Coordinates of C-alpha atoms and ligand atoms in Angstrom, one line a residue:
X28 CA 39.2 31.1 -2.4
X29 CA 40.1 27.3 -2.6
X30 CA 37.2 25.3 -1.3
X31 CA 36.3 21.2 -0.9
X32 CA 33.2 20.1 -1.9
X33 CA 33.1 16.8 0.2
X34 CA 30.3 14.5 -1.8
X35 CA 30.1 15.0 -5.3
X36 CA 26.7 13.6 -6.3
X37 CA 23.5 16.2 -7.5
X38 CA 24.4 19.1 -4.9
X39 CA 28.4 18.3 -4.3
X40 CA 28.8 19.1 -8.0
X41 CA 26.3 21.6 -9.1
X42 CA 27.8 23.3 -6.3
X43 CA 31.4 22.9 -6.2
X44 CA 31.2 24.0 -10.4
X45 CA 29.3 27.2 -9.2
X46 CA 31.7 28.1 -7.0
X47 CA 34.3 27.9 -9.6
X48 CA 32.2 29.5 -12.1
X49 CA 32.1 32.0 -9.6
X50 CA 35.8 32.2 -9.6
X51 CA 36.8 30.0 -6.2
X52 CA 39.8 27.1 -6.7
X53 CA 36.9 24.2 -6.1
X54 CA 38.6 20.7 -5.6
X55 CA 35.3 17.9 -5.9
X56 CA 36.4 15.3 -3.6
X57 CA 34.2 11.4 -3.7
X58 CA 34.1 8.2 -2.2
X59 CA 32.9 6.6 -5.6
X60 CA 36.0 6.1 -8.2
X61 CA 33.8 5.2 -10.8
X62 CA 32.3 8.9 -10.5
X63 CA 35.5 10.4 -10.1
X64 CA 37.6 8.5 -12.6
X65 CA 34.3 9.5 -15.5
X66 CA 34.2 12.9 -14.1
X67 CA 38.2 13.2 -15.0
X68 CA 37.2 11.7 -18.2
X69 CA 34.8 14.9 -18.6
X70 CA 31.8 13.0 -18.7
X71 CA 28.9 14.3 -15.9
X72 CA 27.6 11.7 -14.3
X73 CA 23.9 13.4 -13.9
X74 CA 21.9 15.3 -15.9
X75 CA 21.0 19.0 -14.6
X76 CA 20.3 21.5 -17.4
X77 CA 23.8 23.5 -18.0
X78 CA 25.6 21.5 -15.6
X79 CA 28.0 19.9 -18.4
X80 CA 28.8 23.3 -20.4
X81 CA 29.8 24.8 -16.5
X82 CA 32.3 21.8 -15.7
X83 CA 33.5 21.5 -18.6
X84 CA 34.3 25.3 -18.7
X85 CA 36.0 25.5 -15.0
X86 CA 37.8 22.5 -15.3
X87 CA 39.4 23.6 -18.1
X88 CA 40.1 27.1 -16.5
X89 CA 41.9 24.7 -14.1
X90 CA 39.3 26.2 -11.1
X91 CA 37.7 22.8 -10.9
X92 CA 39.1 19.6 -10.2
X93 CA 38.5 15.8 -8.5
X94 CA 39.8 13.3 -6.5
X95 CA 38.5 10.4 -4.3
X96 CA 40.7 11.6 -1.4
X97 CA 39.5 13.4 1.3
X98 CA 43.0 14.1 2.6
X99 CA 43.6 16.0 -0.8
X100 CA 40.0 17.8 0.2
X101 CA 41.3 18.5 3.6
X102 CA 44.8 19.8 2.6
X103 CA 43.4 21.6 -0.7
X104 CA 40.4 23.6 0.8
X105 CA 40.1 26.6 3.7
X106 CA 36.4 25.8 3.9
X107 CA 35.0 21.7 3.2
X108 CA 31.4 21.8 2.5
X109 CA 29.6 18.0 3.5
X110 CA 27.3 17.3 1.0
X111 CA 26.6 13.3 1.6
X112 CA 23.6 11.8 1.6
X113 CA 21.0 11.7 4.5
X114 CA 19.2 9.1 3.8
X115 CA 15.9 7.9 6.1
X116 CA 16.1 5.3 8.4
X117 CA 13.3 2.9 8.5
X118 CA 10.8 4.9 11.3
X119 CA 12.1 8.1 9.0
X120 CA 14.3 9.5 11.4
X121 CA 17.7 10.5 9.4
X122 CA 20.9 8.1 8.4
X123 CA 23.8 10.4 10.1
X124 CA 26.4 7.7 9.3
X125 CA 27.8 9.3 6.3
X126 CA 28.0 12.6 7.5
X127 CA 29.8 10.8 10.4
X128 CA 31.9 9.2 8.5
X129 CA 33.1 12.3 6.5
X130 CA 33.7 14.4 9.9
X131 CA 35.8 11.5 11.5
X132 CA 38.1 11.7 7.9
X133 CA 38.2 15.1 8.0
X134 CA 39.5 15.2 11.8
X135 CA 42.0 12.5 10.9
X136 CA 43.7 14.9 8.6
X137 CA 42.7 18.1 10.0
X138 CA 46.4 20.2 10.4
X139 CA 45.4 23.6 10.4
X140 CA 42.3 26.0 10.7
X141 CA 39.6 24.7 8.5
X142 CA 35.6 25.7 8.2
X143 CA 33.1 22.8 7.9
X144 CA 30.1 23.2 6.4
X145 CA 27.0 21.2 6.8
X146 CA 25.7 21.7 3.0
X147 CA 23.5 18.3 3.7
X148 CA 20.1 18.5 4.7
X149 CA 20.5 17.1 8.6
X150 CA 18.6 17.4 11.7
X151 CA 18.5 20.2 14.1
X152 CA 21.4 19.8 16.3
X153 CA 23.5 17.6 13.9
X154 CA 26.3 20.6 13.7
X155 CA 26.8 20.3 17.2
X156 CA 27.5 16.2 17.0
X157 CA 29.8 16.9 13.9
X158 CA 31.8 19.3 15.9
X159 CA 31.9 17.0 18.8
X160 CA 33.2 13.9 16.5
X161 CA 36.1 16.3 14.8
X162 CA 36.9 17.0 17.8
X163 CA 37.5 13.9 19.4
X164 CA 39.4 12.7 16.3
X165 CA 41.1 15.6 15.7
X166 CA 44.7 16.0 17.3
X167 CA 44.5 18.2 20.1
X168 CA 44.7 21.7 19.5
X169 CA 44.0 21.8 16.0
X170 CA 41.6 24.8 15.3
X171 CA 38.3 24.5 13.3
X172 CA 34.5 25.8 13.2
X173 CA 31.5 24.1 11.8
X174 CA 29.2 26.0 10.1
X175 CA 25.6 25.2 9.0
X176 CA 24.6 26.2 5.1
X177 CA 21.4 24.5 3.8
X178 CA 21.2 24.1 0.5
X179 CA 17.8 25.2 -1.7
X180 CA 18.8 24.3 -5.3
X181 CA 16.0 22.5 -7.2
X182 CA 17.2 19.2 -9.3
X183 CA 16.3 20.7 -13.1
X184 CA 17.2 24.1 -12.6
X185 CA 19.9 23.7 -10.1
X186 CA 22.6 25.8 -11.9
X187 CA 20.7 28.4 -12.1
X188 CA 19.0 28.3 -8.2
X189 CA 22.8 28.5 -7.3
X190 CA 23.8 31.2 -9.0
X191 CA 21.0 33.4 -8.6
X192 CA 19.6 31.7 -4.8
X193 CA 16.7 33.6 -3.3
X194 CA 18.8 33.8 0.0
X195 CA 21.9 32.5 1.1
X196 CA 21.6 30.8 4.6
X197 CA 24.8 30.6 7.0
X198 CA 24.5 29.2 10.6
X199 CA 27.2 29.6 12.6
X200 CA 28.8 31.3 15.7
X201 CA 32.2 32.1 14.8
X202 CA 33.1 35.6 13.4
X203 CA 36.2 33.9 11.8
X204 CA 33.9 31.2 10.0
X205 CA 31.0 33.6 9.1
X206 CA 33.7 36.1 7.4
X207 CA 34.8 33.3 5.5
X208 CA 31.2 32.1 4.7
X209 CA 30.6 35.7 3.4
X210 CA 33.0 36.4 1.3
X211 CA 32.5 32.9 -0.5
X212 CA 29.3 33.7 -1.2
X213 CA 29.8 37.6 -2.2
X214 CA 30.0 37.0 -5.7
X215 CA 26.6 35.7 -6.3
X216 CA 25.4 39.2 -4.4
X217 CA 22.5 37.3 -3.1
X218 CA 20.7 38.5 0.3
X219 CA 22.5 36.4 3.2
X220 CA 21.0 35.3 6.3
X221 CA 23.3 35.0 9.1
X222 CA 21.8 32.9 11.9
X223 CA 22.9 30.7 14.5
X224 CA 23.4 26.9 13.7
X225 CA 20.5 25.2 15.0
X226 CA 18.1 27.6 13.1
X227 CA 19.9 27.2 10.1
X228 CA 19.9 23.5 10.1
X229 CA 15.6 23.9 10.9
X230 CA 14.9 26.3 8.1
X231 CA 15.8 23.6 5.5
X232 CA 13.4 21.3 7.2
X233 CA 10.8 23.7 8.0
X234 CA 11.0 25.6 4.2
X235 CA 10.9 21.7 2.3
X236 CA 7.9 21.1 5.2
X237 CA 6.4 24.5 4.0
X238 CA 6.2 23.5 0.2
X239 CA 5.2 19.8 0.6
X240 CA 2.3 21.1 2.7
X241 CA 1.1 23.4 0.0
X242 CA 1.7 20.3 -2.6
X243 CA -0.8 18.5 -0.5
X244 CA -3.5 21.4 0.5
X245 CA -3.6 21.2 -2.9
X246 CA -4.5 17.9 -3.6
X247 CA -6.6 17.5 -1.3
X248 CA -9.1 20.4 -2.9
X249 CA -8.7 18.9 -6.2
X250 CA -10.7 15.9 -4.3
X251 CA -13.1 18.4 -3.6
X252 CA -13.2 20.0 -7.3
X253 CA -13.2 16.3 -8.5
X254 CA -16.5 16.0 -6.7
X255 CA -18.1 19.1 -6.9
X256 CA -16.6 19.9 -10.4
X257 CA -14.7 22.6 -10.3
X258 CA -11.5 23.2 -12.1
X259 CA -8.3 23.0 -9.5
X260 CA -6.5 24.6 -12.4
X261 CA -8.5 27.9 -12.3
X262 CA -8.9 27.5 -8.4
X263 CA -4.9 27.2 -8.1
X264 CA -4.7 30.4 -10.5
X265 CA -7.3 32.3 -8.3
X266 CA -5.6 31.4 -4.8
X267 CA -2.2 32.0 -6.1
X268 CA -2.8 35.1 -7.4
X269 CA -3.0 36.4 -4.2
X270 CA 0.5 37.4 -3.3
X271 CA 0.2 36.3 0.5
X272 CA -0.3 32.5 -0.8
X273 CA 1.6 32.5 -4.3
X274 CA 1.3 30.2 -7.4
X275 CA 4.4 27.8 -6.9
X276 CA 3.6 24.4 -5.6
X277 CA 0.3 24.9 -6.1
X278 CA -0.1 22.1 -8.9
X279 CA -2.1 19.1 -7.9
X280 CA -0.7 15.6 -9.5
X281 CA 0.8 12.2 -8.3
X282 CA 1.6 14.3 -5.0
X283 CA 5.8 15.0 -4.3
X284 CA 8.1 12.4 -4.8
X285 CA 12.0 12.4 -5.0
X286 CA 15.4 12.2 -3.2
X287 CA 14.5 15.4 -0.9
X288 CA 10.7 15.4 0.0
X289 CA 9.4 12.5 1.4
X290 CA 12.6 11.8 3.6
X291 CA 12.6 15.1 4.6
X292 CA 9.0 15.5 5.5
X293 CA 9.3 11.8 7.6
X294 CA 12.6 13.3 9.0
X295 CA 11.0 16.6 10.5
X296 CA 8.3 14.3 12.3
X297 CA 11.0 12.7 13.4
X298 CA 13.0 15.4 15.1
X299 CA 9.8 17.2 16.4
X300 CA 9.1 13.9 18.2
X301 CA 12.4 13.4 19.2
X302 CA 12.2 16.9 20.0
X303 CA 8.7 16.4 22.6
X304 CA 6.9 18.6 19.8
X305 CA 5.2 16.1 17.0
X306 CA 4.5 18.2 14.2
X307 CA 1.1 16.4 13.7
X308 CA -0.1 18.7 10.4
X309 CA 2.9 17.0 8.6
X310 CA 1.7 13.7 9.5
X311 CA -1.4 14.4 7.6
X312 CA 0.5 15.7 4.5
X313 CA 2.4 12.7 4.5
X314 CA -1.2 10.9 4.7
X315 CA -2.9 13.3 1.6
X316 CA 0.8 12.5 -0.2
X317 CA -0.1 8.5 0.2
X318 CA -3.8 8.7 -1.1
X319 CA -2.7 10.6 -4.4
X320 CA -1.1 7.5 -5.9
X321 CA -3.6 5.1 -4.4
X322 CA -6.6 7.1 -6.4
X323 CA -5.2 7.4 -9.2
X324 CA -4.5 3.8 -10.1
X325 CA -8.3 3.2 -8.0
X326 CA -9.2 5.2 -11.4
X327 CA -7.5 3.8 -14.1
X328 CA -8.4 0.1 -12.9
X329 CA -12.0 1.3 -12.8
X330 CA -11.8 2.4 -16.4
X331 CA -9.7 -0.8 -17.3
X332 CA -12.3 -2.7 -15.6
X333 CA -8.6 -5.1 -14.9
X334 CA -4.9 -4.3 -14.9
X335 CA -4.5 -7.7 -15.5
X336 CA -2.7 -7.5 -19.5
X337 CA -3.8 -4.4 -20.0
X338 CA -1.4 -2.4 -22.3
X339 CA -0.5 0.6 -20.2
X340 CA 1.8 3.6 -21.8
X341 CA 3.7 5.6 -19.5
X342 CA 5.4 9.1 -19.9
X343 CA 7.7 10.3 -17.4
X344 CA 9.7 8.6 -15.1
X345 CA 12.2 11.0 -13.7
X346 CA 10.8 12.5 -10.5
X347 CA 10.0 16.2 -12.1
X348 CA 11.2 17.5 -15.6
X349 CA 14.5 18.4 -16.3
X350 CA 16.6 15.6 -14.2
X351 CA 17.2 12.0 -14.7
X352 CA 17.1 11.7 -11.0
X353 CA 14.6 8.2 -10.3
X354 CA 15.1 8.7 -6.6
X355 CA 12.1 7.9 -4.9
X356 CA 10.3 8.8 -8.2
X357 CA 6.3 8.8 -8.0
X358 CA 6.5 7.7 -12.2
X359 CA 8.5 4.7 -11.1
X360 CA 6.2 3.7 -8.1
X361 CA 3.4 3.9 -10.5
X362 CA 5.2 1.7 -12.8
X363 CA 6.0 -0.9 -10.3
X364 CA 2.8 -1.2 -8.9
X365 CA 1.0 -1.6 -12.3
X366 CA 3.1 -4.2 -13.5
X367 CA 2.7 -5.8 -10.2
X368 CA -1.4 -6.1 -10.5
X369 CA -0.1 -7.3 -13.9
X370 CA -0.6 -4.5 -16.2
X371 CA 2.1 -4.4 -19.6
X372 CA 4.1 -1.2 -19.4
X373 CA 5.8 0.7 -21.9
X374 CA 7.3 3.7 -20.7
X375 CA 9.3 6.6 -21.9
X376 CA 11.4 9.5 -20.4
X377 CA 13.3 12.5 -22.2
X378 CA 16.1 11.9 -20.0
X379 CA 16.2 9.3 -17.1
X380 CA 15.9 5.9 -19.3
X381 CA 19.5 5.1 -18.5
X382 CA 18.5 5.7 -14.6
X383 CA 15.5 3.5 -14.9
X384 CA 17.6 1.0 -16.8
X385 CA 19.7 0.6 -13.3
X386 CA 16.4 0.2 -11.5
X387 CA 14.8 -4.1 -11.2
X388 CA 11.3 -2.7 -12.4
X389 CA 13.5 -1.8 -15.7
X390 CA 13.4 -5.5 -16.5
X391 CA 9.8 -5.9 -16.4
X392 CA 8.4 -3.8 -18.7
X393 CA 9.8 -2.1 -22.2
X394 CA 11.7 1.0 -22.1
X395 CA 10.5 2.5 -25.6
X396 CA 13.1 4.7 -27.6
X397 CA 10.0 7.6 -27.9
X398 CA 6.7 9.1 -26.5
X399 CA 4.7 7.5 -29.4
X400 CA 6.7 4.1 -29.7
X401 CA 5.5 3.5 -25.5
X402 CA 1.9 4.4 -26.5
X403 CA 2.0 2.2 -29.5
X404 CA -1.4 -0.1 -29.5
X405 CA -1.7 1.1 -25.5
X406 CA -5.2 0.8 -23.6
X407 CA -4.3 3.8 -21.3
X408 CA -1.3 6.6 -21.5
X409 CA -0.5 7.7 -18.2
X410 CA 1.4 10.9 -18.0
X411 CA 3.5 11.1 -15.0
X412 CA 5.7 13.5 -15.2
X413 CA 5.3 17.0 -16.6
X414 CA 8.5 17.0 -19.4
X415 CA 7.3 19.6 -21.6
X416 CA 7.8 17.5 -24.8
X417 CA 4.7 15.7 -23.4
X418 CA 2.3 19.1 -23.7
X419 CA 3.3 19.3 -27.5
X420 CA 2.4 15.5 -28.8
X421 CA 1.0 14.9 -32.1
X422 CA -2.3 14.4 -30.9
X423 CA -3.0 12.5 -34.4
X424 CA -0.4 10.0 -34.1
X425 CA -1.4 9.4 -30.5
X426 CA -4.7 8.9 -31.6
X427 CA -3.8 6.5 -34.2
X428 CA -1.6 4.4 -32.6
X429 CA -3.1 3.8 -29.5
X430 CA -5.7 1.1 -29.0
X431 CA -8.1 3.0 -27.2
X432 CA -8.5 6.5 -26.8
X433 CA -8.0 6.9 -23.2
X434 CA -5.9 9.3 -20.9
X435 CA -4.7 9.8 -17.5
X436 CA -3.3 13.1 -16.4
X437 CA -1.2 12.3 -13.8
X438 CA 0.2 16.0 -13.8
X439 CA -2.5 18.0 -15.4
X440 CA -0.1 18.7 -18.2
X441 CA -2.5 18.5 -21.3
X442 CA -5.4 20.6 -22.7
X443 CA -8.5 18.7 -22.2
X444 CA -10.3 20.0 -24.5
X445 CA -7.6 19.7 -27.1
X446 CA -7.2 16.1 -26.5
X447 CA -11.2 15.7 -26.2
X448 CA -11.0 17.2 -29.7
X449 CA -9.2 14.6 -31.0
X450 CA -11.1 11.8 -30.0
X451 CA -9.6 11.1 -26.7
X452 CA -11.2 10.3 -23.0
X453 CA -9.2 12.5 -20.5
X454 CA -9.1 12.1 -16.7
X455 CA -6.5 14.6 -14.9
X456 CA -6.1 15.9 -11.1
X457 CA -9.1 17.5 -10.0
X458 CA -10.0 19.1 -13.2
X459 CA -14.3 18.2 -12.3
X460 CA -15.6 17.7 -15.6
X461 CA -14.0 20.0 -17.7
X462 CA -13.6 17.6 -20.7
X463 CA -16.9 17.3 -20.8
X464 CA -17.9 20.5 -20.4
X465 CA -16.6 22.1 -23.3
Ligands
NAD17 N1 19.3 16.6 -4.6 C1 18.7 17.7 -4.2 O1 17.9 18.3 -4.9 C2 19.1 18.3 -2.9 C3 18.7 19.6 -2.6 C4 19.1 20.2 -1.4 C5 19.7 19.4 -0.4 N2 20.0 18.1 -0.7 C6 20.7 17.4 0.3 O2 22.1 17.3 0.0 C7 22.6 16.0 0.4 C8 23.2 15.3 -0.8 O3 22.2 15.0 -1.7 P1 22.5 14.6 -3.2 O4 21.2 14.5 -3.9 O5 23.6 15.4 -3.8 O6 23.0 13.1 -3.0 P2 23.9 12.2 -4.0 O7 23.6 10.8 -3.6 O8 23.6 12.6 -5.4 O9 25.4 12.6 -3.7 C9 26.1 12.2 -2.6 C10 27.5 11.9 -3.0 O10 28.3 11.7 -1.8 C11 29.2 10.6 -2.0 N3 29.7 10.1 -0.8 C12 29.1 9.3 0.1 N4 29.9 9.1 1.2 C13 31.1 9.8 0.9 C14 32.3 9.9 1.6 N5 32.5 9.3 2.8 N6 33.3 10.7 1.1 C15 33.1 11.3 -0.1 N7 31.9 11.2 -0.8 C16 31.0 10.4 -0.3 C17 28.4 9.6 -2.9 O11 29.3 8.8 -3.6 C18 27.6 10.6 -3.8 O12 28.3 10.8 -5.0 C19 21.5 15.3 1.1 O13 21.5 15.6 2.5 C20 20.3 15.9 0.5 O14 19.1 15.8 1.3 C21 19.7 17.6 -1.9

């Protein structure tokens, strides 16, 4: 099928590059020439594990292709899939003016029956509006249907979430559309949902609601194992054994950061009170979200005794492993506000220093070309973000080229009683006093 993938940033082009892996004529349509000109150029603006190799492959099976017009989009694809950003407005509530923007384009140049899809995480009720702008830009007659499909890829395994996806999600109410929806997706012969719009468009709220609420039930019990001393490791493993609750998402750390979370948790409060329902559980793991960070540092300046030029070492600044995505990145907030109660940060990521390098903070403190060069004579190494490189240090070298022995788990990523063995002060999430246990 030939398809538009309107937006080509982290889920426009992991997605439109699945579909053509999948066999579909994908034409990648963006606003940004620089992105479009480098993506001609073959090189992928964003790093997603075995999103390169995929591109690469499709474009040169000529299934894959890009343009910064969305006329070309409209003309080129039977179904245009919106996947713009929805960013948060300042009292949370969601930015609809791209997604506007894109549907009043799309009307202009709208000539014969096209499917659009919602692919953007928007509010309940937003497919409706979108229809309602097409068709008051549209010229008269023209026939169309708007179609909801959320999207569920995670940034670092994205590739594969989209070809194998736990469920496939299509909102709609026209036979014509959902045919076409269907057969799109029959290839990946994943279980599809068929529901009407406004439900499809709430299960991507609810679902991200669902997992940052876990994120935070568990951090606030490692509080509790903190004081009582319990593991929140072995307590994670125990509760998540249990098939009704599951393991994922139970990991307590810096709490959930990112381009999707905390806008989409801020959004949903939004709607419900838009909506005469406040969702007032979320508002408290927003609030269990906020204390993470704040406890953390409250920690490392009480083992500092000051910030104030201490050397700190930092590892991890994307917002998880396996992306260079520094959206709304916990690591980074961390960053900034140690250099702003004047610690000296070194910092080092596997993947997202060229990202950080766009960021202000990037200028205050030293990007360091390895793991060991940022904790080179360091006071503290804060780990805070889980890359995997990070569990398999040279505990020796760390040692010996620190200044003091001292560690903060951000992400309960490390073996405390490895590192203990070393020589090493340990502090993670809720791990009691397992260090010193032994
Ligand atoms: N990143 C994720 O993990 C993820 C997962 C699921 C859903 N989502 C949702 O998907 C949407 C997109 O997120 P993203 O992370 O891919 O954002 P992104 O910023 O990486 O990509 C958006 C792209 O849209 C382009 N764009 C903006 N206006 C345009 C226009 N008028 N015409 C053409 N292109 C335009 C931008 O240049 C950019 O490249 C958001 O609603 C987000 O909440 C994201």
């Amino acid at each position: 099928m030939k398809l538009s993938i309107i937006g080509s940033g982290y889920v426009g082009l992991t997605t439109g590059a699945c579909f053509a892996e999948a066999g579909h004529h994908v034409l990648c349509v963006d606003s940004d020439a620089e992105k479009v000109n480098s993506l001609k150029a073959g090189e992928i603006p964003i790093f997603e594990p075995g999103l390169e190799a995929l591109v690469k492959k499709n474009v040169a099976a000529r299934r894959l292709g890009f343009t910064t017009s969305t006329e070309e989009g409209v003309d080129h694809g039977e179904v245009l899939f919106i996947a713009v950003p929805t960013p948060p407005l300042e009292d949370g509530s969601v930015d609809l003016s791209y997604m506007e923007k894109v549907a009043r384009e799309i009307a202009q140049h709208l000539s014969s029956y096209r499917v659009i899809v919602d692919k953007s995480t928007v509010p309940v009720r937003t497919g409706e509006q979108v229809a309602r702008t097409i068709r008051e830009h549209a010229r008269p007659g023209v026939e169309f249907d708007v179609v909801s499909n959320p999207e569920f890829l995670r940034e670092g395994s994205a590739v594969a979430d989209l070809m194998k996806p736990d469920r496939i999600v299509i909102g709609g109410n026209s036979d014509r559309a959902l045919a076409l929806m269907q057969k799109i997706y029959e290839p990946f012969m994943a279980p599809v949902l068929v529901t009407d719009i406004n439900s499809a468009e709430l299960i991507k709220h609810a679902a991200n609601s669902f997992l940052a609420l876990k994120i935070s039930y568990i951090n606030a019990l490692a509080e509790i194992c903190e004081v009582s001393g319990a593991d929140v490791k072995k307590v994670a493993e125990g509760i998540g054994a249990d098939r009704r609750i599951g393991r994922g998402f139970l990991n307590a750390g810096l709490g959930y950061g990112g381009s999707c979370f905390p806008k989409d948790i801020a959004a949903f409060i939004a709607i419900s009170e838009q909506c005469g329902q406040p969702f007032e559980l979320l508002k408290e793991v927003q609030r269990i979200n906020d204390r993470q960070l704040n406890r953390f540092l409250d920690g490392i300046r009480e083992a500092l005794g000051t910030m104030t030029g201490k050397k700190v070492a930092v590892w991890g600044l994307s917002f998880k492993p396996h992306t260079d995505d520094v959206r709304a990145s916990v690591a980074v907030e961390l960053v900034e506000r140690l250099v702003a109660e004047g610690a000296l940060v070194s910092a080092y990521d596997p993947k997202a220093m060229s990202k950080v390098q766009e960021l202000p903070v990037a200028a205050k403190i030293r990007l360091a070309a390895s793991a060991l060069d940022a904790a080179k004579d360091a006071d503290v190494l804060v780990l805070a973000t889980e890359w995997p490189e990070f569990a398999s240090a040279d505990l020796e070298a760390l040692r010996s080229t620190m200044n003091s022995p001292l560690i903060f788990d951000g992400r309960n990523l490390l073996d405390p009683l490895a590192v203990r063995d070393f020589g090493f002060q340990y502090r993670g999430i809720g791990r009691g006093n397992v260090a010193e246990r032994g």
